[in-house]
Amino acid sequence: MVDERVAIYPGSFDPLTYGHDDIIRRSLRLVDRVVVAIAGSATHVKDPTFSLAERVELTRAVYAEEPRVEVVPFEGLLVDFARQQGARLIVRGLRAVSDFEYEFQMALMNRSLWPEIEVIFMAPAASYTFLSSSLVREVARLGGDVSGFVPPLVLQELVRVFGAVVAGE
Ligand code: PNS
C-alpha cells in the first residue's frame, strides 16, 4: 500500500492481556497496520514466564483473524527495529501517572536515538487501568481467576503453566 501508516506497539507481552488488546484495537483506528513487537532480551523482564517464541506464537494466534496486526519478535534497539519495519510511530499505553516517568524517559531517549520517530501514548479503557502482565502472572500463579483479564488462548496457556482457576469450573 502506498504511504501505508504503520505503528509499532512494543513490549514484553509476558503474556498479552486485554489491556494490550485494547491499545492494539484503538491503534487500528489510527493506522493501517500495527506491528506488535515482542522484545527478546532487551527488556526489564529478565526471567519471562513464556519464552520469546511462546509469546510470539501465542500473540499471533490471538490475532490470527486480524490481517492488520502483525506480531514479530525483536532484539536490540527498538528504534533500529522500527526503522527496519518502515514505521515512524511507536504506540505505548499509559495506565496511570505512575507509568509516565518511565514512558517519558523512553520516548525522549528513542527520539534522541532516531529523531524521525514519534511516540504516542494511548489511554486504555478505564476498566483496564489496573491491569499488567506481571499482576496477571502473579494472580495466575497463586491460583486466582484471570479469565476476565486475558484472551481465552492466553488463559489456556496460563492454565497449562500454573493450573490457574478458570471461571465456572
Ligand atoms: O512492556 P514493557 O516490558 O514495558 O516494554 C519495554 C520495551 C520492550 C518497550 C523496552 O524495554 C524496549 O524498548 N526495549 C528495546 C531496547 C531499547 O530500545 N531500549 C532503549 C529504550 S529507550
PDB file of C-alpha atoms and ligand atoms in Angstrom:
ATOM      1  CA  MET A   1       0.000   0.000   0.000  1.00  0.00           C
ATOM      2  CA  VAL A   2       1.301   3.483  -0.883  1.00  0.00           C
ATOM      3  CA  ASP A   3       2.040   5.618   2.174  1.00  0.00           C
ATOM      4  CA  GLU A   4       0.796   2.910   4.469  1.00  0.00           C
ATOM      5  CA  ARG A   5       0.659   4.119   8.050  1.00  0.00           C
ATOM      6  CA  VAL A   6       2.354   1.619  10.336  1.00  0.00           C
ATOM      7  CA  ALA A   7       2.601   1.798  14.113  1.00  0.00           C
ATOM      8  CA  ILE A   8       4.897  -0.281  16.260  1.00  0.00           C
ATOM      9  CA  TYR A   9       3.459  -1.427  19.565  1.00  0.00           C
ATOM     10  CA  PRO A  10       6.440  -2.756  21.528  1.00  0.00           C
ATOM     11  CA  GLY A  11       6.526  -4.614  24.805  1.00  0.00           C
ATOM     12  CA  SER A  12       7.347  -7.801  26.651  1.00  0.00           C
ATOM     13  CA  PHE A  13       3.824  -9.253  26.379  1.00  0.00           C
ATOM     14  CA  ASP A  14       4.501 -11.883  29.045  1.00  0.00           C
ATOM     15  CA  PRO A  15       1.631 -12.528  28.417  1.00  0.00           C
ATOM     16  CA  LEU A  16      -0.695 -10.391  26.257  1.00  0.00           C
ATOM     17  CA  THR A  17      -3.603  -9.021  28.324  1.00  0.00           C
ATOM     18  CA  TYR A  18      -6.920  -7.362  27.465  1.00  0.00           C
ATOM     19  CA  GLY A  19      -5.167  -4.079  28.323  1.00  0.00           C
ATOM     20  CA  HIS A  20      -2.702  -4.643  25.449  1.00  0.00           C
ATOM     21  CA  ASP A  21      -5.535  -5.767  23.197  1.00  0.00           C
ATOM     22  CA  ASP A  22      -7.447  -2.585  23.981  1.00  0.00           C
ATOM     23  CA  ILE A  23      -4.459  -0.439  22.911  1.00  0.00           C
ATOM     24  CA  ILE A  24      -3.960  -2.522  19.722  1.00  0.00           C
ATOM     25  CA  ARG A  25      -7.610  -2.073  18.737  1.00  0.00           C
ATOM     26  CA  ARG A  26      -7.517   1.659  19.432  1.00  0.00           C
ATOM     27  CA  SER A  27      -4.328   1.951  17.352  1.00  0.00           C
ATOM     28  CA  LEU A  28      -6.026   0.213  14.428  1.00  0.00           C
ATOM     29  CA  ARG A  29      -8.395   3.175  14.276  1.00  0.00           C
ATOM     30  CA  LEU A  30      -5.434   5.492  13.645  1.00  0.00           C
ATOM     31  CA  VAL A  31      -3.153   3.489  11.343  1.00  0.00           C
ATOM     32  CA  ASP A  32      -3.376   0.910   8.567  1.00  0.00           C
ATOM     33  CA  ARG A  33      -1.259  -1.716  10.297  1.00  0.00           C
ATOM     34  CA  VAL A  34       0.023  -2.402  13.805  1.00  0.00           C
ATOM     35  CA  VAL A  35       3.259  -4.299  14.309  1.00  0.00           C
ATOM     36  CA  VAL A  36       3.237  -5.874  17.761  1.00  0.00           C
ATOM     37  CA  ALA A  37       6.960  -6.022  18.522  1.00  0.00           C
ATOM     38  CA  ILE A  38       7.787  -8.528  21.245  1.00  0.00           C
ATOM     39  CA  ALA A  39      11.106  -7.854  22.953  1.00  0.00           C
ATOM     40  CA  GLY A  40      13.545 -10.702  23.477  1.00  0.00           C
ATOM     41  CA  SER A  41      16.317  -9.976  25.929  1.00  0.00           C
ATOM     42  CA  ALA A  42      16.263  -6.159  25.696  1.00  0.00           C
ATOM     43  CA  THR A  43      13.554  -5.590  28.306  1.00  0.00           C
ATOM     44  CA  HIS A  44      13.283  -5.241  32.069  1.00  0.00           C
ATOM     45  CA  VAL A  45      11.562  -8.673  32.248  1.00  0.00           C
ATOM     46  CA  LYS A  46      14.620 -10.778  32.985  1.00  0.00           C
ATOM     47  CA  ASP A  47      13.049 -14.135  33.627  1.00  0.00           C
ATOM     48  CA  PRO A  48       9.899 -14.335  31.495  1.00  0.00           C
ATOM     49  CA  THR A  49       7.244 -16.957  32.188  1.00  0.00           C
ATOM     50  CA  PHE A  50       6.852 -17.540  28.453  1.00  0.00           C
ATOM     51  CA  SER A  51       9.821 -17.809  26.119  1.00  0.00           C
ATOM     52  CA  LEU A  52      10.086 -15.293  23.292  1.00  0.00           C
ATOM     53  CA  ALA A  53       8.966 -17.965  20.807  1.00  0.00           C
ATOM     54  CA  GLU A  54       5.952 -18.831  23.012  1.00  0.00           C
ATOM     55  CA  ARG A  55       4.966 -15.175  23.420  1.00  0.00           C
ATOM     56  CA  VAL A  56       5.160 -14.644  19.658  1.00  0.00           C
ATOM     57  CA  GLU A  57       3.225 -17.821  18.849  1.00  0.00           C
ATOM     58  CA  LEU A  58       0.524 -17.093  21.412  1.00  0.00           C
ATOM     59  CA  THR A  59       0.078 -13.459  20.385  1.00  0.00           C
ATOM     60  CA  ARG A  60      -0.017 -14.450  16.700  1.00  0.00           C
ATOM     61  CA  ALA A  61      -2.719 -16.986  17.482  1.00  0.00           C
ATOM     62  CA  VAL A  62      -4.810 -14.316  19.240  1.00  0.00           C
ATOM     63  CA  TYR A  63      -4.636 -12.059  16.130  1.00  0.00           C
ATOM     64  CA  ALA A  64      -4.893 -14.857  13.539  1.00  0.00           C
ATOM     65  CA  GLU A  65      -8.126 -13.344  12.194  1.00  0.00           C
ATOM     66  CA  GLU A  66      -6.857  -9.756  12.158  1.00  0.00           C
ATOM     67  CA  PRO A  67      -4.776  -9.186   8.991  1.00  0.00           C
ATOM     68  CA  ARG A  68      -3.832  -5.648  10.058  1.00  0.00           C
ATOM     69  CA  VAL A  69      -1.959  -6.927  13.120  1.00  0.00           C
ATOM     70  CA  GLU A  70       1.475  -8.436  12.615  1.00  0.00           C
ATOM     71  CA  VAL A  71       3.369  -9.987  15.517  1.00  0.00           C
ATOM     72  CA  VAL A  72       7.158 -10.096  15.355  1.00  0.00           C
ATOM     73  CA  PRO A  73       9.998 -10.707  17.804  1.00  0.00           C
ATOM     74  CA  PHE A  74      12.822  -8.211  18.052  1.00  0.00           C
ATOM     75  CA  GLU A  75      16.214  -7.931  19.704  1.00  0.00           C
ATOM     76  CA  GLY A  76      18.328  -4.830  20.163  1.00  0.00           C
ATOM     77  CA  LEU A  77      17.190  -1.238  19.968  1.00  0.00           C
ATOM     78  CA  LEU A  78      13.541  -0.525  19.322  1.00  0.00           C
ATOM     79  CA  VAL A  79      14.293   2.431  17.047  1.00  0.00           C
ATOM     80  CA  ASP A  80      16.513   0.249  14.826  1.00  0.00           C
ATOM     81  CA  PHE A  81      13.715  -2.262  14.575  1.00  0.00           C
ATOM     82  CA  ALA A  82      11.157   0.481  13.818  1.00  0.00           C
ATOM     83  CA  ARG A  83      13.386   1.814  11.039  1.00  0.00           C
ATOM     84  CA  GLN A  84      13.708  -1.686   9.517  1.00  0.00           C
ATOM     85  CA  GLN A  85       9.918  -2.016   9.587  1.00  0.00           C
ATOM     86  CA  GLY A  86       9.387   1.359   7.923  1.00  0.00           C
ATOM     87  CA  ALA A  87       7.474   2.599  10.971  1.00  0.00           C
ATOM     88  CA  ARG A  88       7.880   6.084  12.371  1.00  0.00           C
ATOM     89  CA  LEU A  89       5.295   5.758  15.084  1.00  0.00           C
ATOM     90  CA  ILE A  90       5.599   3.962  18.401  1.00  0.00           C
ATOM     91  CA  VAL A  91       2.453   3.410  20.455  1.00  0.00           C
ATOM     92  CA  ARG A  92       2.532   2.875  24.208  1.00  0.00           C
ATOM     93  CA  GLY A  93      -0.316   2.575  26.657  1.00  0.00           C
ATOM     94  CA  LEU A  94      -0.369   4.887  29.688  1.00  0.00           C
ATOM     95  CA  ARG A  95      -2.387   3.448  32.525  1.00  0.00           C
ATOM     96  CA  ALA A  96      -1.649   5.896  35.297  1.00  0.00           C
ATOM     97  CA  VAL A  97       0.636   8.717  36.324  1.00  0.00           C
ATOM     98  CA  SER A  98       2.991   6.084  37.720  1.00  0.00           C
ATOM     99  CA  ASP A  99       3.715   4.900  34.142  1.00  0.00           C
ATOM    100  CA  PHE A 100       4.515   8.373  32.974  1.00  0.00           C
ATOM    101  CA  GLU A 101       8.090   8.921  34.097  1.00  0.00           C
ATOM    102  CA  TYR A 102       9.432   5.673  32.623  1.00  0.00           C
ATOM    103  CA  GLU A 103       7.456   6.135  29.403  1.00  0.00           C
ATOM    104  CA  PHE A 104       8.530   9.755  29.018  1.00  0.00           C
ATOM    105  CA  GLN A 105      12.191   8.840  29.518  1.00  0.00           C
ATOM    106  CA  MET A 106      11.945   6.069  26.933  1.00  0.00           C
ATOM    107  CA  ALA A 107      10.146   8.315  24.446  1.00  0.00           C
ATOM    108  CA  LEU A 108      12.784  11.026  24.679  1.00  0.00           C
ATOM    109  CA  MET A 109      15.649   8.537  24.552  1.00  0.00           C
ATOM    110  CA  ASN A 110      14.135   6.872  21.498  1.00  0.00           C
ATOM    111  CA  ARG A 111      13.706  10.215  19.824  1.00  0.00           C
ATOM    112  CA  SER A 112      17.270  11.249  20.551  1.00  0.00           C
ATOM    113  CA  LEU A 113      18.429   7.931  19.022  1.00  0.00           C
ATOM    114  CA  TRP A 114      16.262   8.470  15.932  1.00  0.00           C
ATOM    115  CA  PRO A 115      14.792  11.970  15.547  1.00  0.00           C
ATOM    116  CA  GLU A 116      12.300  10.752  12.886  1.00  0.00           C
ATOM    117  CA  ILE A 117      10.388   8.640  15.386  1.00  0.00           C
ATOM    118  CA  GLU A 118       7.202   9.830  17.087  1.00  0.00           C
ATOM    119  CA  VAL A 119       5.740   8.265  20.208  1.00  0.00           C
ATOM    120  CA  ILE A 120       2.081   8.425  21.066  1.00  0.00           C
ATOM    121  CA  PHE A 121       0.612   7.421  24.400  1.00  0.00           C
ATOM    122  CA  MET A 122      -2.864   5.987  24.486  1.00  0.00           C
ATOM    123  CA  ALA A 123      -5.171   5.639  27.467  1.00  0.00           C
ATOM    124  CA  PRO A 124      -6.748   2.186  27.780  1.00  0.00           C
ATOM    125  CA  ALA A 125     -10.371   1.611  28.730  1.00  0.00           C
ATOM    126  CA  ALA A 126     -10.805   2.670  32.369  1.00  0.00           C
ATOM    127  CA  SER A 127     -11.586  -0.930  33.323  1.00  0.00           C
ATOM    128  CA  TYR A 128      -8.048  -1.975  32.326  1.00  0.00           C
ATOM    129  CA  THR A 129      -6.075   0.769  34.047  1.00  0.00           C
ATOM    130  CA  PHE A 130      -5.075  -1.568  36.891  1.00  0.00           C
ATOM    131  CA  LEU A 131      -4.061  -4.427  34.626  1.00  0.00           C
ATOM    132  CA  SER A 132      -0.494  -5.564  33.985  1.00  0.00           C
ATOM    133  CA  SER A 133       1.118  -8.771  32.743  1.00  0.00           C
ATOM    134  CA  SER A 134       3.058  -9.087  35.985  1.00  0.00           C
ATOM    135  CA  LEU A 135      -0.120  -8.933  38.104  1.00  0.00           C
ATOM    136  CA  VAL A 136      -1.831 -11.444  35.816  1.00  0.00           C
ATOM    137  CA  ARG A 137       1.141 -13.812  36.181  1.00  0.00           C
ATOM    138  CA  GLU A 138       1.127 -13.436  39.936  1.00  0.00           C
ATOM    139  CA  VAL A 139      -2.615 -13.990  40.306  1.00  0.00           C
ATOM    140  CA  ALA A 140      -2.497 -16.988  37.942  1.00  0.00           C
ATOM    141  CA  ARG A 141       0.491 -18.462  39.784  1.00  0.00           C
ATOM    142  CA  LEU A 142      -1.398 -18.184  43.070  1.00  0.00           C
ATOM    143  CA  GLY A 143      -4.463 -19.892  41.632  1.00  0.00           C
ATOM    144  CA  GLY A 144      -6.657 -16.805  41.108  1.00  0.00           C
ATOM    145  CA  ASP A 145      -9.148 -16.398  38.280  1.00  0.00           C
ATOM    146  CA  VAL A 146      -7.635 -14.303  35.484  1.00  0.00           C
ATOM    147  CA  SER A 147     -10.243 -15.165  32.850  1.00  0.00           C
ATOM    148  CA  GLY A 148     -11.501 -11.556  32.776  1.00  0.00           C
ATOM    149  CA  PHE A 149      -8.047 -10.164  32.063  1.00  0.00           C
ATOM    150  CA  VAL A 150      -6.645 -12.157  29.145  1.00  0.00           C
ATOM    151  CA  PRO A 151      -7.945 -13.590  25.847  1.00  0.00           C
ATOM    152  CA  PRO A 152      -9.087 -17.243  26.023  1.00  0.00           C
ATOM    153  CA  LEU A 153      -5.966 -18.586  24.259  1.00  0.00           C
ATOM    154  CA  VAL A 154      -3.726 -16.833  26.779  1.00  0.00           C
ATOM    155  CA  LEU A 155      -5.872 -18.162  29.611  1.00  0.00           C
ATOM    156  CA  GLN A 156      -5.382 -21.691  28.270  1.00  0.00           C
ATOM    157  CA  GLU A 157      -1.611 -21.230  28.377  1.00  0.00           C
ATOM    158  CA  LEU A 158      -1.715 -19.776  31.888  1.00  0.00           C
ATOM    159  CA  VAL A 159      -3.776 -22.755  32.988  1.00  0.00           C
ATOM    160  CA  ARG A 160      -1.242 -25.101  31.377  1.00  0.00           C
ATOM    161  CA  VAL A 161       1.690 -23.383  33.137  1.00  0.00           C
ATOM    162  CA  PHE A 162       0.170 -22.522  36.510  1.00  0.00           C
ATOM    163  CA  GLY A 163      -3.027 -24.539  36.695  1.00  0.00           C
ATOM    164  CA  ALA A 164      -4.954 -21.278  37.185  1.00  0.00           C
ATOM    165  CA  VAL A 165      -8.611 -21.351  38.197  1.00  0.00           C
ATOM    166  CA  VAL A 166     -10.979 -20.933  35.260  1.00  0.00           C
ATOM    167  CA  ALA A 167     -14.303 -19.144  35.867  1.00  0.00           C
ATOM    168  CA  GLY A 168     -17.204 -21.548  36.107  1.00  0.00           C
ATOM    169  CA  GLU A 169     -15.073 -24.665  36.606  1.00  0.00           C
TER     170      GLU A 169
HETATM  171  O1  PNS B   1       6.054  -3.824  28.083  1.00  0.00           O
HETATM  172  P1  PNS B   1       7.407  -3.396  28.560  1.00  0.00           P
HETATM  173  O2  PNS B   1       8.141  -4.562  29.156  1.00  0.00           O
HETATM  174  O3  PNS B   1       7.349  -2.227  29.483  1.00  0.00           O
HETATM  175  O4  PNS B   1       8.231  -2.960  27.254  1.00  0.00           O
HETATM  176  C1  PNS B   1       9.504  -2.374  27.354  1.00  0.00           C
HETATM  177  C2  PNS B   1      10.151  -2.247  25.961  1.00  0.00           C
HETATM  178  C3  PNS B   1      10.279  -3.611  25.318  1.00  0.00           C
HETATM  179  C4  PNS B   1       9.271  -1.361  25.081  1.00  0.00           C
HETATM  180  C5  PNS B   1      11.529  -1.578  26.143  1.00  0.00           C
HETATM  181  O5  PNS B   1      12.259  -2.282  27.090  1.00  0.00           O
HETATM  182  C6  PNS B   1      12.326  -1.512  24.843  1.00  0.00           C
HETATM  183  O6  PNS B   1      12.041  -0.690  24.000  1.00  0.00           O
HETATM  184  N1  PNS B   1      13.330  -2.413  24.692  1.00  0.00           N
HETATM  185  C7  PNS B   1      14.149  -2.464  23.493  1.00  0.00           C
HETATM  186  C8  PNS B   1      15.565  -1.974  23.777  1.00  0.00           C
HETATM  187  C9  PNS B   1      15.660  -0.485  23.621  1.00  0.00           C
HETATM  188  O7  PNS B   1      15.425   0.079  22.559  1.00  0.00           O
HETATM  189  N2  PNS B   1      15.989   0.177  24.742  1.00  0.00           N
HETATM  190  C10 PNS B   1      16.044   1.613  24.802  1.00  0.00           C
HETATM  191  C11 PNS B   1      14.660   2.174  25.041  1.00  0.00           C
HETATM  192  S1  PNS B   1      14.727   3.846  25.444  1.00  0.00           S
END
